[in-house]
Short mmCIF file of C-alpha atoms in Angstrom, two decimals:
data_model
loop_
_atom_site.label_atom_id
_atom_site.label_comp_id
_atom_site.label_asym_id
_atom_site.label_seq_id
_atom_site.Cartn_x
_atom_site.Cartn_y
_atom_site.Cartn_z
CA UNK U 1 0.00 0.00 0.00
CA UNK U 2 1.48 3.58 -1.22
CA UNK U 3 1.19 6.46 1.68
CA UNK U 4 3.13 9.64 1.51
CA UNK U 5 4.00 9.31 4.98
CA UNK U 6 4.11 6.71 7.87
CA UNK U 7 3.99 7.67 11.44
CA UNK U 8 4.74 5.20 13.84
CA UNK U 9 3.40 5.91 16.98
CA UNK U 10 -0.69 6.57 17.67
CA UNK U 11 -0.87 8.02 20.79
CA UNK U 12 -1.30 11.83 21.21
CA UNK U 13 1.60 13.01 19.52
CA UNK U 14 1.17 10.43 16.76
CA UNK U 15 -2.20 11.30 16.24
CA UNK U 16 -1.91 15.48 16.59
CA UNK U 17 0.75 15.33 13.51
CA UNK U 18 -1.63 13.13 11.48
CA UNK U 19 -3.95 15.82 11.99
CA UNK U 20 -1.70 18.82 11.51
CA UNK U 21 -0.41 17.26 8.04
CA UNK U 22 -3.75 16.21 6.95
CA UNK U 23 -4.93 19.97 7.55
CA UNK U 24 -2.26 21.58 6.21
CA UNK U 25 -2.20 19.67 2.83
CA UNK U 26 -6.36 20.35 2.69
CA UNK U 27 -6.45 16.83 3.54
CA UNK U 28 -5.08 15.45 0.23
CA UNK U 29 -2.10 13.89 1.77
CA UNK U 30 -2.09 9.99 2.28
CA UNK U 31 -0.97 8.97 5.95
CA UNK U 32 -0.46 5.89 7.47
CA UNK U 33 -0.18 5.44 11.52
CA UNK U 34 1.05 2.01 12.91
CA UNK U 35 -0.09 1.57 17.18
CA UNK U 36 0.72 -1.19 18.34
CA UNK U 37 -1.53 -0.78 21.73
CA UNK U 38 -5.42 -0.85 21.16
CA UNK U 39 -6.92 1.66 23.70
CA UNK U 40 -9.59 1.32 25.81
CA UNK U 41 -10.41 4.24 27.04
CA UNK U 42 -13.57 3.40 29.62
CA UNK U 43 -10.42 1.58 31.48
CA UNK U 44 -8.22 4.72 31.43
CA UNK U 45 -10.17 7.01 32.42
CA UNK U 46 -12.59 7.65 35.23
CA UNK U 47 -10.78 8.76 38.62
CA UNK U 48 -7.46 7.11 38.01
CA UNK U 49 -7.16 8.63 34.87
CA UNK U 50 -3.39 10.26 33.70
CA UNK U 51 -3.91 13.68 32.52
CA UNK U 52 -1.07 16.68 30.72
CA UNK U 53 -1.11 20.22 30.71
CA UNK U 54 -1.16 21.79 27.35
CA UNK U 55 0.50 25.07 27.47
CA UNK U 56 -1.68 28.39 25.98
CA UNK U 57 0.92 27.90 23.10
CA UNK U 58 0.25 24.61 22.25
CA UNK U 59 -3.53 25.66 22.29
CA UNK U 60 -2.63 28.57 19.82
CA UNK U 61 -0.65 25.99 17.10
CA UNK U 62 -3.86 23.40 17.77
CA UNK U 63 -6.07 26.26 16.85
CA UNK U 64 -4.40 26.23 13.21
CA UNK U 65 -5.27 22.52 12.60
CA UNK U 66 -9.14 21.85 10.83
CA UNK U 67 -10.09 18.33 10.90
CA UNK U 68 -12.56 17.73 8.36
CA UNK U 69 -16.21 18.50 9.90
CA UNK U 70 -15.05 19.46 13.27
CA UNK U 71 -13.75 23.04 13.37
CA UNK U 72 -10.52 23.96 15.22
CA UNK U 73 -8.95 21.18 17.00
CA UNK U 74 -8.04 23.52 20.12
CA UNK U 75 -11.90 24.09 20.37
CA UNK U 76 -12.75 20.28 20.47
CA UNK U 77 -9.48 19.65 23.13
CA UNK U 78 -10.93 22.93 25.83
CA UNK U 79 -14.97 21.07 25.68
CA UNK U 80 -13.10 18.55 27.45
CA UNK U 81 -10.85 20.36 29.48
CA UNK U 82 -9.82 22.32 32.49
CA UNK U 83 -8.50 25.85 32.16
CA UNK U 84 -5.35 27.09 34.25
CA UNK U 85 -5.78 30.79 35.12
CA UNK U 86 -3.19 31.12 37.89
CA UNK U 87 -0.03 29.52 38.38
CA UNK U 88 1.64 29.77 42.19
CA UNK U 89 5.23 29.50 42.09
CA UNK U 90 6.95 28.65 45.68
CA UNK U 91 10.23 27.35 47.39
CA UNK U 92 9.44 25.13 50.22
CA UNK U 93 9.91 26.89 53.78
CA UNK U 94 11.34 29.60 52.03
CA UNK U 95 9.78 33.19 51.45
CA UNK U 96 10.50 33.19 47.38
CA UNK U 97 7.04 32.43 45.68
CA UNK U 98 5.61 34.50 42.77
CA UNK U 99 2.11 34.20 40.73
CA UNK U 100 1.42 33.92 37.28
CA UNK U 101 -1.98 35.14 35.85
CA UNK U 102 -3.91 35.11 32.73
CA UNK U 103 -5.73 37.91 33.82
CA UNK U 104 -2.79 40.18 34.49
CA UNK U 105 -1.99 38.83 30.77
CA UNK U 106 -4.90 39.90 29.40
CA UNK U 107 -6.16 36.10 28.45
CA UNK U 108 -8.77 34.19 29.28
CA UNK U 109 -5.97 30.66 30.50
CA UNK U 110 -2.78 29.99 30.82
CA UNK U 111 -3.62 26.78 29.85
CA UNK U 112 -5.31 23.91 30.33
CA UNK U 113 -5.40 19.92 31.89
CA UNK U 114 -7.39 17.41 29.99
CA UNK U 115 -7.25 13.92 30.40
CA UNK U 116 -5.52 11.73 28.15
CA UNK U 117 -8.35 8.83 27.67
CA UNK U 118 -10.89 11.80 26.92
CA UNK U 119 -7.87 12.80 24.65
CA UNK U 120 -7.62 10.17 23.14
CA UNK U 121 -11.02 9.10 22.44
CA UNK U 122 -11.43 12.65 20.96
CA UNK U 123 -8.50 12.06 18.80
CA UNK U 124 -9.47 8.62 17.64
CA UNK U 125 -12.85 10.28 16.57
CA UNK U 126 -11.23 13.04 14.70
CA UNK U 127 -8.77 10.55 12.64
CA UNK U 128 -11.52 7.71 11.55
CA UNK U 129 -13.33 11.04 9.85
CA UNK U 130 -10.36 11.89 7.85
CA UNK U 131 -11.08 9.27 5.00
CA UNK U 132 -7.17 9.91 3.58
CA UNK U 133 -5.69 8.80 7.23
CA UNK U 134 -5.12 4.80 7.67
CA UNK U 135 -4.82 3.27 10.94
CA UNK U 136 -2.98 -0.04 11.46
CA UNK U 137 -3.64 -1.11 14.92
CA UNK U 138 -2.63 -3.40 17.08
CA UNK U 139 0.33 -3.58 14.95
CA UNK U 140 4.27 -2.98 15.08
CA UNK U 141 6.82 -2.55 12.04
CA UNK U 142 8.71 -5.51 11.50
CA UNK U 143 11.83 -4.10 9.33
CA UNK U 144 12.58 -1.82 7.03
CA UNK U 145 14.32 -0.88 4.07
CA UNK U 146 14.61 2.07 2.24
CA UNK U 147 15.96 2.92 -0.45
CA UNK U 148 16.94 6.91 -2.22
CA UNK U 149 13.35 7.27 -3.03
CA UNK U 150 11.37 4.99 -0.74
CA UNK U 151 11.01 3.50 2.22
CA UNK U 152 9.33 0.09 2.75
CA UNK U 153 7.87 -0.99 5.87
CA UNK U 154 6.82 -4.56 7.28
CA UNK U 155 4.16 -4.48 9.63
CA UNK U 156 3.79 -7.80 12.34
CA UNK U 157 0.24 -8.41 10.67
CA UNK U 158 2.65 -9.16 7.21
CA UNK U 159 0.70 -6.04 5.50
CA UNK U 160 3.14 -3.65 3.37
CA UNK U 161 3.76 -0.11 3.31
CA UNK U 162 5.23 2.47 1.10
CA UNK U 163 6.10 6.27 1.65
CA UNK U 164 8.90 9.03 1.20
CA UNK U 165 8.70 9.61 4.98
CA UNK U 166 8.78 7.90 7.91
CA UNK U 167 7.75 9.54 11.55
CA UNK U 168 9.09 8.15 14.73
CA UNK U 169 6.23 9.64 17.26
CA UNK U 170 6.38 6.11 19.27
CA UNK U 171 7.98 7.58 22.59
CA UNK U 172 11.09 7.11 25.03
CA UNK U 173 14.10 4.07 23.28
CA UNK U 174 12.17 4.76 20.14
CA UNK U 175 12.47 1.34 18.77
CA UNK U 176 11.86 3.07 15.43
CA UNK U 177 14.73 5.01 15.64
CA UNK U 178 16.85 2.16 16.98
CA UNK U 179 15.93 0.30 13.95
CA UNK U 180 17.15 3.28 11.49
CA UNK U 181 20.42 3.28 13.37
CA UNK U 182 19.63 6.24 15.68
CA UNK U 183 20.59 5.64 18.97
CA UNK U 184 18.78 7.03 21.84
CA UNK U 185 21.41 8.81 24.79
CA UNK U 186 20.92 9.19 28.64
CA UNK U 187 21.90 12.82 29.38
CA UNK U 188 21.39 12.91 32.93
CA UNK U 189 19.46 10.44 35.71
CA UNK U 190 17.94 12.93 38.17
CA UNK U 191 18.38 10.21 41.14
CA UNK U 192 14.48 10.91 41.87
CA UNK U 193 10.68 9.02 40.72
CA UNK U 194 7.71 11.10 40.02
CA UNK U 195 4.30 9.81 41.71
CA UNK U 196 1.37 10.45 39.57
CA UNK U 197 -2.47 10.35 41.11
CA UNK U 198 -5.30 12.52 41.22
CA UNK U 199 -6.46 13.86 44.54
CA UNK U 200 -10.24 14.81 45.80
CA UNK U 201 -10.46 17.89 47.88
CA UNK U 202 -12.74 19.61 50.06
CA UNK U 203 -12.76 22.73 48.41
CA UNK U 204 -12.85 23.86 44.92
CA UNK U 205 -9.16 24.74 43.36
CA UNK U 206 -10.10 27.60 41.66
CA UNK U 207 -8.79 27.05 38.19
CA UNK U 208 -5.24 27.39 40.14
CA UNK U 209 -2.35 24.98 39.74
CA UNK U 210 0.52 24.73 42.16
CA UNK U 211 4.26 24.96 41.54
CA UNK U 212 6.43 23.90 45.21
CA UNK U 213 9.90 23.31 45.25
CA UNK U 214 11.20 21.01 47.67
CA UNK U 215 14.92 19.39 48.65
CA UNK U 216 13.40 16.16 47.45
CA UNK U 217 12.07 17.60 44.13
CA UNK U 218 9.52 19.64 42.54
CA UNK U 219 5.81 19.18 43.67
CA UNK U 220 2.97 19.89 41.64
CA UNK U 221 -0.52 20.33 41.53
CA UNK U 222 -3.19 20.74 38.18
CA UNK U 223 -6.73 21.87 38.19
CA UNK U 224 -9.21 19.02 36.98
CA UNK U 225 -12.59 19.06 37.87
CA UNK U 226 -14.12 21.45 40.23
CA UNK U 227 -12.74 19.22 43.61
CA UNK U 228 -10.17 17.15 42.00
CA UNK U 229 -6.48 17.73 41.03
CA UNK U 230 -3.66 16.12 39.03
CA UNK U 231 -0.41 15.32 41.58
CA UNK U 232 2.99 15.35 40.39
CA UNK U 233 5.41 14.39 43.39
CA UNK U 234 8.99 13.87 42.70
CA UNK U 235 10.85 12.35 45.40
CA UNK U 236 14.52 10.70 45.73
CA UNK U 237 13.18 7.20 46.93
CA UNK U 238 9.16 7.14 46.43
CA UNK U 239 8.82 3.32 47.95
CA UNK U 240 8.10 4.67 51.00
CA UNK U 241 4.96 6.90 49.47
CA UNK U 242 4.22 4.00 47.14
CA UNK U 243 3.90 1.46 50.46
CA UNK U 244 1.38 3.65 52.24
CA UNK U 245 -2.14 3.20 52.87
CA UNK U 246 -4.29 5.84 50.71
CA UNK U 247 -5.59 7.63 54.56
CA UNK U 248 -1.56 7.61 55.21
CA UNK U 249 -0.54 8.63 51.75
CA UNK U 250 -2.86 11.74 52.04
CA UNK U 251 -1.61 13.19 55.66
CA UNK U 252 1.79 12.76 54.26
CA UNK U 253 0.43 15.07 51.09
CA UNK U 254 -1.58 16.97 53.62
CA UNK U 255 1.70 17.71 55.34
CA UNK U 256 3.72 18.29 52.32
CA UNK U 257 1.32 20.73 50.95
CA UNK U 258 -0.79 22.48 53.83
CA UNK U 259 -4.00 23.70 53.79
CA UNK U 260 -4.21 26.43 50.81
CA UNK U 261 -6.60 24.29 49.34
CA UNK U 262 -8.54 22.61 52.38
CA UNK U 263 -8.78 19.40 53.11
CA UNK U 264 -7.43 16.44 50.54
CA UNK U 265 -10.00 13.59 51.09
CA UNK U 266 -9.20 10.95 48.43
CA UNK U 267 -6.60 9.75 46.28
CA UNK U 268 -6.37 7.32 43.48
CA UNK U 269 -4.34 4.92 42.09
CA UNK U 270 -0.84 5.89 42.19
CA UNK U 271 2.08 5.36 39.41
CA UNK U 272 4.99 6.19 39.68
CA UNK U 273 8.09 7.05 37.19
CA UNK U 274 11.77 7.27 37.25
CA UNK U 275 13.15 10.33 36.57
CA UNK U 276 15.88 11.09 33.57
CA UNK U 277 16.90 13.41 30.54
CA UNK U 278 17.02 11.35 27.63
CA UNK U 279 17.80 12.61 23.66
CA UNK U 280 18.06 10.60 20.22
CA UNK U 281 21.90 11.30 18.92
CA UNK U 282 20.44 12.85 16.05
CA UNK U 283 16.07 13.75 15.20
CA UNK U 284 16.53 12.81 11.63
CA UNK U 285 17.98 10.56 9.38
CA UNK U 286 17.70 9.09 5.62
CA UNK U 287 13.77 9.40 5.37
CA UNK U 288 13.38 9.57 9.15
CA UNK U 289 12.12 12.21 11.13
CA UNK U 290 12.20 11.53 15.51
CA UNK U 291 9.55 14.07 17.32
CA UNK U 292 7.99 13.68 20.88
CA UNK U 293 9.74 11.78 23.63
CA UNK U 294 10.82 9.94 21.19
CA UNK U 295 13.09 13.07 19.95
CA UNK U 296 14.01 14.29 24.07
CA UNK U 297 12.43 13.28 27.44
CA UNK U 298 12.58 15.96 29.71
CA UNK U 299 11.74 16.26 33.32
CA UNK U 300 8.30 16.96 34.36
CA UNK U 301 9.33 20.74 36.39
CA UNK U 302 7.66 23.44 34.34
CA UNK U 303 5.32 21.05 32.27
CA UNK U 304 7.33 21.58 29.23
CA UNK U 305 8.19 18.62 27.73
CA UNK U 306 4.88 17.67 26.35
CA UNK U 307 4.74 21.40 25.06
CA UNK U 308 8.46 21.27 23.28
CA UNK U 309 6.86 18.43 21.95
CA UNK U 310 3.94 19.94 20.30
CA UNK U 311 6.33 22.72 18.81
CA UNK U 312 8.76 20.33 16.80
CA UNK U 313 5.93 18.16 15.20
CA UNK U 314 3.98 21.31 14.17
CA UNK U 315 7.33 22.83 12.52
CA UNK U 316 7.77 19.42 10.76
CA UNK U 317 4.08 19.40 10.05
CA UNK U 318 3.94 22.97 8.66
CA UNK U 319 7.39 22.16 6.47
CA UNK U 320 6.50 18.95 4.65
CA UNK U 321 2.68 20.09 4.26
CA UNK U 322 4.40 23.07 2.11
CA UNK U 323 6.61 20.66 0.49
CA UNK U 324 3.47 18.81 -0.03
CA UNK U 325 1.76 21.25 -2.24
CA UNK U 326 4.48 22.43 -3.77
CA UNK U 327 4.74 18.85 -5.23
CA UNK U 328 7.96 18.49 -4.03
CA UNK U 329 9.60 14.89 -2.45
CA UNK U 330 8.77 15.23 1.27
CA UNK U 331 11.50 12.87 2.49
CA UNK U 332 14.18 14.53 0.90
CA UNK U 333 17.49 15.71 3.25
CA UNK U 334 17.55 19.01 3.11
CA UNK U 335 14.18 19.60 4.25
CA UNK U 336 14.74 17.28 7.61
CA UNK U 337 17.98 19.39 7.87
CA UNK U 338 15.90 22.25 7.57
CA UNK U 339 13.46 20.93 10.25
CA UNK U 340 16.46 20.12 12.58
CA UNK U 341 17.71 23.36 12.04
CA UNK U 342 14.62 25.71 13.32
CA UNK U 343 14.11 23.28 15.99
CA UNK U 344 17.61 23.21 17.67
CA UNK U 345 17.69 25.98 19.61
CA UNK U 346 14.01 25.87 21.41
CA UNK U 347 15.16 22.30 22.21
CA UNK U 348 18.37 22.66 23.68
CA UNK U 349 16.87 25.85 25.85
CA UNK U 350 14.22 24.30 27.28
CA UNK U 351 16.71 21.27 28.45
CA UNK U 352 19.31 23.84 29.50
CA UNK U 353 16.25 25.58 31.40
CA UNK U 354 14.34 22.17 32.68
CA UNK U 355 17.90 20.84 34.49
CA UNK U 356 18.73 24.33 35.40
CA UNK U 357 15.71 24.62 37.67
CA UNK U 358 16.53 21.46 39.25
CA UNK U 359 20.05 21.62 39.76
CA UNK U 360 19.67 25.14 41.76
CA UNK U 361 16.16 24.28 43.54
CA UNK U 362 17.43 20.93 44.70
CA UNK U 363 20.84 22.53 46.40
CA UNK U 364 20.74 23.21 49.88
CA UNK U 365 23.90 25.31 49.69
CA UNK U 366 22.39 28.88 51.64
CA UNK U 367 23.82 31.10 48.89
CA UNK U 368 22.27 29.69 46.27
CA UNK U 369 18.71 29.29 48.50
CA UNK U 370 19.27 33.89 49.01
CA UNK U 371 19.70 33.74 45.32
CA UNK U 372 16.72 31.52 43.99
CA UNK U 373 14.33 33.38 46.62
CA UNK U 374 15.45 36.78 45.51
CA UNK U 375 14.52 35.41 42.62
CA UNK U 376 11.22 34.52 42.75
CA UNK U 377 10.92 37.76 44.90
CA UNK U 378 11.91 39.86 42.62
CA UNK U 379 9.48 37.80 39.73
CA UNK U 380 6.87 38.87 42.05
CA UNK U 381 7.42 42.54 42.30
CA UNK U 382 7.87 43.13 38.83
CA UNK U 383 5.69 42.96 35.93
CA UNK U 384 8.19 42.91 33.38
CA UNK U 385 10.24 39.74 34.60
CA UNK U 386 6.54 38.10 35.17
CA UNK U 387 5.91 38.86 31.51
CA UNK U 388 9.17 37.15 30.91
CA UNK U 389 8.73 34.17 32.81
CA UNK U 390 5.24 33.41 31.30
CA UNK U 391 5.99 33.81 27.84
CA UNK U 392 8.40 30.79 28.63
CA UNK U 393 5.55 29.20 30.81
CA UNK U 394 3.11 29.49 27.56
CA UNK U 395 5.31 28.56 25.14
CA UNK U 396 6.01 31.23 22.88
#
């Protein structure tokens, strides 16, 4: 079967470029995505369900992608999500702490936290309308060969497919990438494990998400629905979290956090994930381009991983769909050099800026504490560094 490109990988970031190179081409384009996970999304959702934060950025570049039938694709993600309109910024028993608000921005969010099943779900919706998208799922690629012009892929269910480009949107070790010769690098293990839940409260958050920096890590909280939140605690050894009851798990969060937002009655299921910086050696190669965590995982501080994310696979969506209708060959070098080239920089800044934050909020050395405080202080005394610090925040 002939496709004009192949992404490998059907999850969110999978699925968003399908969409942003389908709308960009006025849906002429011929795409193939291989999953190899059918979803079920009744399962992943509900109370225990993951969620992400979508930057007002992110929102802004979804805005430019028109599924067939269904409007803007940032007005079918906000029906189903939760806006941010304040972000609180704090060192733990320290006096730094600074606020970030959309209304002092003049917009209506920040952001927003949806969950990824209703994400999904929405997303699977949107594709099976776009009659020039093909799914393959559950399925894997095999091998494949490519040749000057071509590449040909192999798919576990023995079905064959042919396109100028490949996509490698299948997340962290990319196997896709590993099979192309592109090895995936360990840039730093942060020695700590994010826990993931969702936790009930007793009063309503407020559209307000929470920011704390601790010794142990960064902890955070997201606005869901009116009572419930999204928890991100990082921690050097989490077993002892992970090994409590859920009554003991939320007087230790209760105690962690205080009582800015009253009382924390529930939690649910907990995961939890080791923390690391991780980059492919190079995000393209002969026919190959690497985006999402495939391309860099990041860690969680700041929320900006998913975000950098969303910014590389819309610049490689906006230069191949141009290619596209130009009637030019979509796979050839110098437009994944070209790719690699605007995306560099934003990459290897947000990185810098996502270890950075660590490194200095993690030491305990009392200089550096005056100087990340005055910090923060001085963030929220003036206007002008606030502007500065959200523009980063939103991703622009």
């Amino acid at each position: 079967m002939h496709f004009d490109i192949a992404i490998i990988g059907g999850a969110i970031t999978g699925s968003v470029l399908a969409l942003a190179l389908s709308s960009a081409t006025q849906h002429k384009m011929r795409i193939a995505i291989v999953e190899k996970n059918e979803p079920n999304y009744a399962e992943q959702g509900g109370f225990d369900a993951r969620s992400i934060a979508l930057a007002y950025g992110s929102l802004q570049k979804m805005a430019k992608i028109r599924p067939l039938a269904s409007g803007q694709l940032s007005e079918q993600i906000c029906k189903i999500a939760t806006p941010i309109e304040q972000i609180h910024v704090s060192d733990r028993h320290h006096f730094g702490k600074a606020i970030l608000s959309a209304q002092e921005l003049k917009l209506d969010k920040l952001g927003v936290v949806v969950e990824l099943a209703k994400t999904g779900e929405l997303l699977a919706k949107l594709l099976a309308e776009q009659p020039n998208i093909q799914l393959f799922c559950p399925d894997t690629v095999e091998n494949i060969e490519s040749s000057p012009a071509h590449c040909k892929l192999t798919l576990s269910s023995q079905q064959q497919l042919e396109c100028a480009l490949i996509v490698a949107a299948d997340g962290m070790q990319s196997h896709i990438a590993k099979q192309c010769g592109v090895a995936t690098e360990m840039v730093k293990d942060y020695q700590q494990s994010a826990i993931i839940a969702n936790v009930e409260l007793t009063e309503p958050h407020r559209n307000q998400a929470f920011e704390r920096f601790t010794p142990q890590g960064p902890f955070a909280l997201l606005p869901l629905t009116e009572k419930t939140m999204s928890l991100v605690w990082c921690l050097h050894d989490p077993s002892e979290a992970m090994s409590m009851t859920d009554s003991e798990f939320i007087t230790a969060l209760q105690h962690q956090f205080g009582w800015k937002l009253g009382k924390f009655v529930r939690v649910s299921k907990r995961f939890v994930y080791p923390l690391s910086s991780q980059k492919s050696e190079s995000h393209i190669h002969h026919r190959l381009a690497i985006v999402g965590n495939a391309a860099q995982l990041l860690h969680p501080v700041a929320g900006q991983g998913f975000n950098l994310g969303m910014r590389d696979l819309f610049a490689l969506a906006t230069l191949v769909g141009e290619a596209f209708n130009q009637g030019k060959d979509i796979g050839e070098y110098y437009l994944l050099a070209e790719f690699d080239r605007q995306r560099h920089a934003d990459q290897q800044r947000v990185m810098r800026a996502t270890s950075g934050l660590i490194l200095i909020f993690g030491c305990e050395f009392l200089p550096i504490q005056a100087v990340r405080n005055l910090g923060l202080f001085a963030i929220s005394h003036s206007p002008f560094l606030r502007n500065q610090v959200a523009h980063q925040a939103l991703g622009w």
